[in-house]
Every structure is written in C-alpha cells, then in structure tokens.
Short mmCIF file of C-alpha atoms in Angstrom, two decimals:
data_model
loop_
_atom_site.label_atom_id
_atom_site.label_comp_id
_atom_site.label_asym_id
_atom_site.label_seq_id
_atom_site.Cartn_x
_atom_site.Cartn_y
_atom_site.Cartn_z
CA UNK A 1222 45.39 -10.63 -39.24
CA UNK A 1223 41.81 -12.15 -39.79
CA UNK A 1224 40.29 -13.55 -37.02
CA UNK A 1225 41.23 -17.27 -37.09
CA UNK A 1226 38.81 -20.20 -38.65
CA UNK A 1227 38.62 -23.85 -37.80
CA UNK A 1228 41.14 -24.53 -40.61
CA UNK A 1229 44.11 -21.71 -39.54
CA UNK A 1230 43.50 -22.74 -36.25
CA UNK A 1231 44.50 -26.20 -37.29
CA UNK A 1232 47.51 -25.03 -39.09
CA UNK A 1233 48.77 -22.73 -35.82
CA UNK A 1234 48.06 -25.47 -33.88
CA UNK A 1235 50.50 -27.55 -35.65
CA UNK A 1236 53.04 -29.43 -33.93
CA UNK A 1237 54.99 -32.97 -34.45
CA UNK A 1238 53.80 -35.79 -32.28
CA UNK A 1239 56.59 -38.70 -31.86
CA UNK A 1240 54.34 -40.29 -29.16
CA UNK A 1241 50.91 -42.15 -29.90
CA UNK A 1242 48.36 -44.29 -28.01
CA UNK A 1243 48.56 -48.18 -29.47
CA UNK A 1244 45.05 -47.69 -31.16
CA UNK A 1245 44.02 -47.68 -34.19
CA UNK A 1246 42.53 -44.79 -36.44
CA UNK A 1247 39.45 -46.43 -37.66
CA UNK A 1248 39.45 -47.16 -41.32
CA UNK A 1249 36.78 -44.68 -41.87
CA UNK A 1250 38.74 -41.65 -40.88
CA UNK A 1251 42.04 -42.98 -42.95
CA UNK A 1252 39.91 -43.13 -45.71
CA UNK A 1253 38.94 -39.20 -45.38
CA UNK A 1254 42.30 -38.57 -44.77
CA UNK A 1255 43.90 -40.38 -48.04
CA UNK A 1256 41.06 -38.45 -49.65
CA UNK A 1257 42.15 -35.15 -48.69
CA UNK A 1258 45.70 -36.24 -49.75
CA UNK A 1259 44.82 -37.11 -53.26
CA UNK A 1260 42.65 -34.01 -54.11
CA UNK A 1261 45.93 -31.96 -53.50
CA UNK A 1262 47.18 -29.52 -56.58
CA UNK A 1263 49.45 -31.54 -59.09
CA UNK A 1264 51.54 -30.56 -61.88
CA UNK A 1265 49.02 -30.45 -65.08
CA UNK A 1266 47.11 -33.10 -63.07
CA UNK A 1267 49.79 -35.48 -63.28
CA UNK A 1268 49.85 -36.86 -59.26
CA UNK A 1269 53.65 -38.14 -60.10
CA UNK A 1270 53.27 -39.54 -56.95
CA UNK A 1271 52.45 -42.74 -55.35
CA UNK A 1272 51.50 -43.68 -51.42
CA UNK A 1273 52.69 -47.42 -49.93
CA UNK A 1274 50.79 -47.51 -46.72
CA UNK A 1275 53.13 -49.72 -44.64
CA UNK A 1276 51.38 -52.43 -42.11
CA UNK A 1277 53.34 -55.07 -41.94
CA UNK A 1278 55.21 -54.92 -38.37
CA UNK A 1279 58.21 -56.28 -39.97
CA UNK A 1280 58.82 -53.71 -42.33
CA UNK A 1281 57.99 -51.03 -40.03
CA UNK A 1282 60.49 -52.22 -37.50
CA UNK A 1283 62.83 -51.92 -40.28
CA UNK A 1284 62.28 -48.95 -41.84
CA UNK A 1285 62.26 -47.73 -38.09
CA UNK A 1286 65.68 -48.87 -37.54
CA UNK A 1287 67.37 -47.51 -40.79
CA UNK A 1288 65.73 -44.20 -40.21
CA UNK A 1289 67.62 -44.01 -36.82
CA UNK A 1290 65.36 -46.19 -34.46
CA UNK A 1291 62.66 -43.71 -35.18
CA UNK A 1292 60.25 -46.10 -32.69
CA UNK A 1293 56.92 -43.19 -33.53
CA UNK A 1294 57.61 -45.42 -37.11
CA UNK A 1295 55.98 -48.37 -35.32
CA UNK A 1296 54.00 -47.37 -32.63
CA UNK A 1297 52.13 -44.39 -35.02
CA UNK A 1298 49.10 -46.07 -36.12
CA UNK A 1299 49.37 -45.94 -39.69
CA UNK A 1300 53.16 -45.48 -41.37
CA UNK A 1301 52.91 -44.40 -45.37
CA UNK A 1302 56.18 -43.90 -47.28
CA UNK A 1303 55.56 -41.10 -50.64
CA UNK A 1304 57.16 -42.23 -53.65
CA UNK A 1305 58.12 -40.06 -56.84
CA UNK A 1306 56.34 -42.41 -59.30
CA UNK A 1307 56.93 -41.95 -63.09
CA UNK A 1308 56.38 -45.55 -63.45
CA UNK A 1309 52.65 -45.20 -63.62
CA UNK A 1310 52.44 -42.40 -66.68
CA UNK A 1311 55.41 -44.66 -68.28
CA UNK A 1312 52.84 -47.62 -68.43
CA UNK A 1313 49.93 -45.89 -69.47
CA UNK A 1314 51.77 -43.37 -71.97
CA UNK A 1315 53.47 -46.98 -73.13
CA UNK A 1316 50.40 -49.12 -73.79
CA UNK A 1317 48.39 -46.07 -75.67
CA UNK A 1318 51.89 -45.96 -78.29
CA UNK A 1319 53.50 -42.69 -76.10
CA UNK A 1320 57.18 -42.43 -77.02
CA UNK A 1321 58.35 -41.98 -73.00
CA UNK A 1322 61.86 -40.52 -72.22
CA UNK A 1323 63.79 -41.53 -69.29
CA UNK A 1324 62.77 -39.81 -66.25
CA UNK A 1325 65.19 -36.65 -65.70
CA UNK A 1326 65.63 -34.03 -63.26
CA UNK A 1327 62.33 -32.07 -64.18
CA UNK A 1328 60.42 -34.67 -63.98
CA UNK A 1329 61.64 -35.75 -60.37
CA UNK A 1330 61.31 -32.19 -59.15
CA UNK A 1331 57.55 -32.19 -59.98
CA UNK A 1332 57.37 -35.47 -58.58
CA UNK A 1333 58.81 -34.40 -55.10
CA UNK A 1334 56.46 -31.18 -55.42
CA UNK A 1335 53.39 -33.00 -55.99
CA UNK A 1336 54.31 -36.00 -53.22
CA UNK A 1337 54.82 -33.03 -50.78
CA UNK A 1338 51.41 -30.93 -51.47
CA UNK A 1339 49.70 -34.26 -50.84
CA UNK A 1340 51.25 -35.24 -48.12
CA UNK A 1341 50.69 -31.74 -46.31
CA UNK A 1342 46.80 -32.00 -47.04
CA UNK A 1343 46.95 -35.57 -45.63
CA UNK A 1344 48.54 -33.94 -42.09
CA UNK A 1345 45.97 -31.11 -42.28
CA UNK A 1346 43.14 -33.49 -42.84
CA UNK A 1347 44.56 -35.63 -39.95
CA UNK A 1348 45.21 -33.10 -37.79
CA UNK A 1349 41.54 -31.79 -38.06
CA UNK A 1350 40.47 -34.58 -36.65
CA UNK A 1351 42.21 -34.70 -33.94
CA UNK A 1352 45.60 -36.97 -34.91
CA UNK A 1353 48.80 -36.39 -34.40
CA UNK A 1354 51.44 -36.93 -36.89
CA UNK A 1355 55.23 -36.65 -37.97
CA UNK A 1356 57.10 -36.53 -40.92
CA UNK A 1357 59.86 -38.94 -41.71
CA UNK A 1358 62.77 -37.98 -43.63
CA UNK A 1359 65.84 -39.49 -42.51
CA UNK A 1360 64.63 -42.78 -45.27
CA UNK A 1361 67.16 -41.04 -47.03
CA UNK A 1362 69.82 -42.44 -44.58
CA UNK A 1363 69.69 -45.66 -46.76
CA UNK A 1364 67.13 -45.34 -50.01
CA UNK A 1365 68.04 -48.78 -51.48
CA UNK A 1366 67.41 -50.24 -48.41
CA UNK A 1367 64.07 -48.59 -48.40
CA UNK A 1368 63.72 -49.34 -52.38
CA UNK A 1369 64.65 -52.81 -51.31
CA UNK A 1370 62.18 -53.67 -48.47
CA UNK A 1371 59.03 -52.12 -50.11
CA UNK A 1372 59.72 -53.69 -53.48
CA UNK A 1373 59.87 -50.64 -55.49
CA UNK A 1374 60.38 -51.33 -59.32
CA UNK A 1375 62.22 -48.98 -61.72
CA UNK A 1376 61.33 -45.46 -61.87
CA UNK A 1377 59.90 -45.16 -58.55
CA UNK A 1378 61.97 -43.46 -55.35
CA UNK A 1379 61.27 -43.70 -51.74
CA UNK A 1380 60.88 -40.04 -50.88
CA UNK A 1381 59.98 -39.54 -46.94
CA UNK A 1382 57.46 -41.20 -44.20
CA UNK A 1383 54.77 -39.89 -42.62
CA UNK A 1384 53.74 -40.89 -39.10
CA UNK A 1385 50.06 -40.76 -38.13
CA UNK A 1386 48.01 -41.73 -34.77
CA UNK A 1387 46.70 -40.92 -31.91
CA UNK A 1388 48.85 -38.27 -29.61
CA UNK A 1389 50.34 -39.55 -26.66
CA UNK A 1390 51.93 -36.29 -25.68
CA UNK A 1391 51.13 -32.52 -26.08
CA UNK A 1392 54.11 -30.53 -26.92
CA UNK A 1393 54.52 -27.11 -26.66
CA UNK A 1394 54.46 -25.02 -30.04
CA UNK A 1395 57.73 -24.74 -31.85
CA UNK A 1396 58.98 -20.83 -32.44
CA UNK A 1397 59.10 -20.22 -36.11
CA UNK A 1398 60.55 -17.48 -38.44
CA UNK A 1399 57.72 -15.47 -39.60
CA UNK A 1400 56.36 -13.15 -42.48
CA UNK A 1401 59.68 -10.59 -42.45
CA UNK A 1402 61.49 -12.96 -42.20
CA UNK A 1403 60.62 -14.92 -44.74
CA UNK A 1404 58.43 -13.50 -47.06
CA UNK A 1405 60.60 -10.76 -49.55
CA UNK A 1406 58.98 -7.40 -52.01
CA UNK A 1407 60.12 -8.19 -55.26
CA UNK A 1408 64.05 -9.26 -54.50
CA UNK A 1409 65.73 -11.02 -52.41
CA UNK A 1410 67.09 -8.83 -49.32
CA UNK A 1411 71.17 -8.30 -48.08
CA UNK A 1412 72.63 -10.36 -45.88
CA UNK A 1413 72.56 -7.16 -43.29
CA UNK A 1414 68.97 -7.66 -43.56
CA UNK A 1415 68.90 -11.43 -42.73
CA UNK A 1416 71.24 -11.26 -39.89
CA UNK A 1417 69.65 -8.24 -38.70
CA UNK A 1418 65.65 -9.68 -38.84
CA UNK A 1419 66.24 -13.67 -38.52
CA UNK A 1420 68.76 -13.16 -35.55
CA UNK A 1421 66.69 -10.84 -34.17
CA UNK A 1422 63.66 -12.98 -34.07
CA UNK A 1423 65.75 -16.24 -32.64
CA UNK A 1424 66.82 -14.01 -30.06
CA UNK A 1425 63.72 -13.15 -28.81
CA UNK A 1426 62.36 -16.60 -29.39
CA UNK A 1427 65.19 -18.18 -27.34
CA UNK A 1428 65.88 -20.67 -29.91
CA UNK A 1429 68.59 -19.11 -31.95
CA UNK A 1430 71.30 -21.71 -30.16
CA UNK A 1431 69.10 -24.39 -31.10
CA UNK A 1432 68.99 -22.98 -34.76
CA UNK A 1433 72.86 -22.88 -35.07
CA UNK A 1434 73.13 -26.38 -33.66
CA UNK A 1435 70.24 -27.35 -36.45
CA UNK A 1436 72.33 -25.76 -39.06
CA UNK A 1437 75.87 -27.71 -38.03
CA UNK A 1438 73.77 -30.70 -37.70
CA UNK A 1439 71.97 -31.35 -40.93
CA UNK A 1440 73.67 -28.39 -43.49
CA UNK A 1441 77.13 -27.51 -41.84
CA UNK A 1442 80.51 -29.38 -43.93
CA UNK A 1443 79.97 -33.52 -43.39
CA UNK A 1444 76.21 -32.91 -41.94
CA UNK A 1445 73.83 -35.22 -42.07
CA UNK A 1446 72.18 -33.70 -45.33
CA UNK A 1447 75.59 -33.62 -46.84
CA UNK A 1448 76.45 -37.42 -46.16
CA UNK A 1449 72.62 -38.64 -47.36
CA UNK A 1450 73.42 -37.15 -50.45
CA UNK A 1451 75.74 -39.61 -52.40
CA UNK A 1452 73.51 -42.43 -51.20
CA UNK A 1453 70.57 -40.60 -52.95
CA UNK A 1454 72.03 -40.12 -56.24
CA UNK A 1455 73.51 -43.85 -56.45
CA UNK A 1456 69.80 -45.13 -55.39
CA UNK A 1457 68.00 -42.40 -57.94
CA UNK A 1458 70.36 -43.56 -60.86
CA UNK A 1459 69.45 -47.49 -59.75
CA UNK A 1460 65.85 -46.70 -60.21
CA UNK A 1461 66.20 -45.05 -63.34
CA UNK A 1462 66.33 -41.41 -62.87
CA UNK A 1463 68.59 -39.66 -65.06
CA UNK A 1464 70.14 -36.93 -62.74
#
C-alpha cells in the first residue's frame, strides 16, 4: 500500500463512539460537516434524500428509547435521522406539469444509496475534525413511530440516525475482513473459498465467536433483522412506497 494521507488515516482510524462530552459542536463546524454531506455522489444528481437534524430533547429521548435506550441518541451533540425523500422531486416535477408515478422499489433503492453516500461523507468530514460519531439503525425497530414523531408526510421514510459529538471514550479499533476477503476477480468465489479465507482471518483476529454471535443475532431465523422487517414494509406502504 501507499503511504497513508491525512484522509486514509481518517478512514483507518475509524471507530464508533457511543460516549460524548455534553458540549456542543459549534455551529460553524456542523455547517462544514452538512456541507461535506450534501456534495456526496447522487443518482443523476437527484439527492433522493432528505436530513431532519433532531434538537428537541423530547424527541431525542424518544427516538432513544424506541431504538433500544440508545442513551449516545441524547447525549451525542447533534442527532440527524436520513430520510428516503421522493416527496421533494414529486412537488417540483408536480408544479412544472411532470406526470409523477408512485414511488416503487427503484426509486427507494436509489434513495437509500444516495442517503448512505451522504451520510458516510458527513462521518468522514466529522471525523476529520476530530468528532466522534455512530450510526443508528435500530429506527427500524418501530418506523411509524419514527414517521410519527418527526412528522414525516407521504413519500418520505425514516431510514437510520447518525450520532455526532465530542468522544468521551477511545476504543480500540474493530478487526475487519479485508481485501481477500472481500474484494472478488471477475466472479464470485466457492464456498470452500469463503470458509477457508473469512474463517481464517476471524481466527487470527480473535473475533470469529463474536462474528457467529453477530450473525445469530441480527441474520440467524427470528433475528433482529428478520423481525424489523414486517414493520418496515407496513410503514413503507403507509408512506406511499409501492414495494
């Protein structure tokens, strides 16, 4: 590899913060940080996306509580929820005489792409200078809730929170898969393979019991991705997305 500039460094630095000082980011900095967000890659320069920065203590005790007393929710200094927002283009494609279609499957899928770019430059462009933050997405546990308490209209969905502030802790570096195992030469590779590299590299990380209890956890039969999911489609046909 390269030698490592300021901005890899601040990707291998990464790590999620869950505890954070009671002050405040200055406005300044939140501004350059929303900044960075918004200049993210979009589908044809759509941004089917939408930010609700959440202040009010209320609604962040909440949302807090619903995403499984998450308490980083309210202490972080800032809380924003991402939204997949095709209620915007629906408006403006409306009042200029644009015949719009309901919003489908397609259009949700470049709606969660485009939410997640953003948010991803907005944690780079935190974490540059020096904040911590922490992604949110058990708002899934209860999406009208959510769609309830922020006021969302039709064809907008609550999509995952994102925590920043200042660090209260310094955790040590999470071990992570790498380039063979996750990066394929024009097909995808045998399950031999798999086993044989990703087991491999838990081994010698230590982590591979943690992995398999991950796995049960959110993606094994009645997991916690697997019960989210019928609450998602009921609150994504409420709000007018026709999946």
């Amino acid at each position: 590899m390269k030698p490592i500039n300021d901005v890899l460094r601040v990707i291998a630095e990464h790590r999620t913060i869950r505890k954070y000082k009671p002050e405040k980011i200055p406005d300044e900095d939140m501004e350059t940080i929303l900044f960075a967000g918004f200049k993210a890659p979009s589908s044809a320069n759509l941004q089917t996306y939408s930010v609700i920065k959440v202040d009010d203590a209320d609604k962040r005790a909440k949302l807090a509580e619903l995403a499984g007393d998450q308490s980083q929710i309210i202490e972080a200094s800032d809380f924003l929820v991402f939204l997949a927002d095709l209620r915007r283009h629906r408006i403006i494609g409306t009042s200029k005489g644009i015949d719009m279609g309901e919003p489908n499957l397609s259009m949700f899928y470049v709606s969660v792409v485009d939410a997640v770019i953003a948010a991803q430059n907005i944690v780079m462009a935190a974490e540059s200078l020096g904040y911590g933050t922490c992604y949110i997405g058990a708002l899934q546990n209860d999406p009208i809730r959510v769609i309830e308490l922020l006021e969302l209209p039709r064809y907008v969905y609550p999509l995952f929170g994102l925590c920043i502030g200042i660090p209260d802790e310094e955790p040590a570096l999470k071990h992570k898969l790498g380039i063979d195992e996750l990066c394929y030469i024009d097909n995808y590779p045998d399950d031999n393979y798999i086993i044989e590299r990703a087991v491999k590299t838990l081994e010698e990380g230590g982590t591979l019991a943690s992995y398999m209890r991950r796995i049960t956890r959110y993606l094994g039969d009645k997991g916690r991705l697997y019960t989210r999911n019928k609450k998602m489609l009921e609150a994504l046909k409420r709000q007018g997305f026709d999946i």
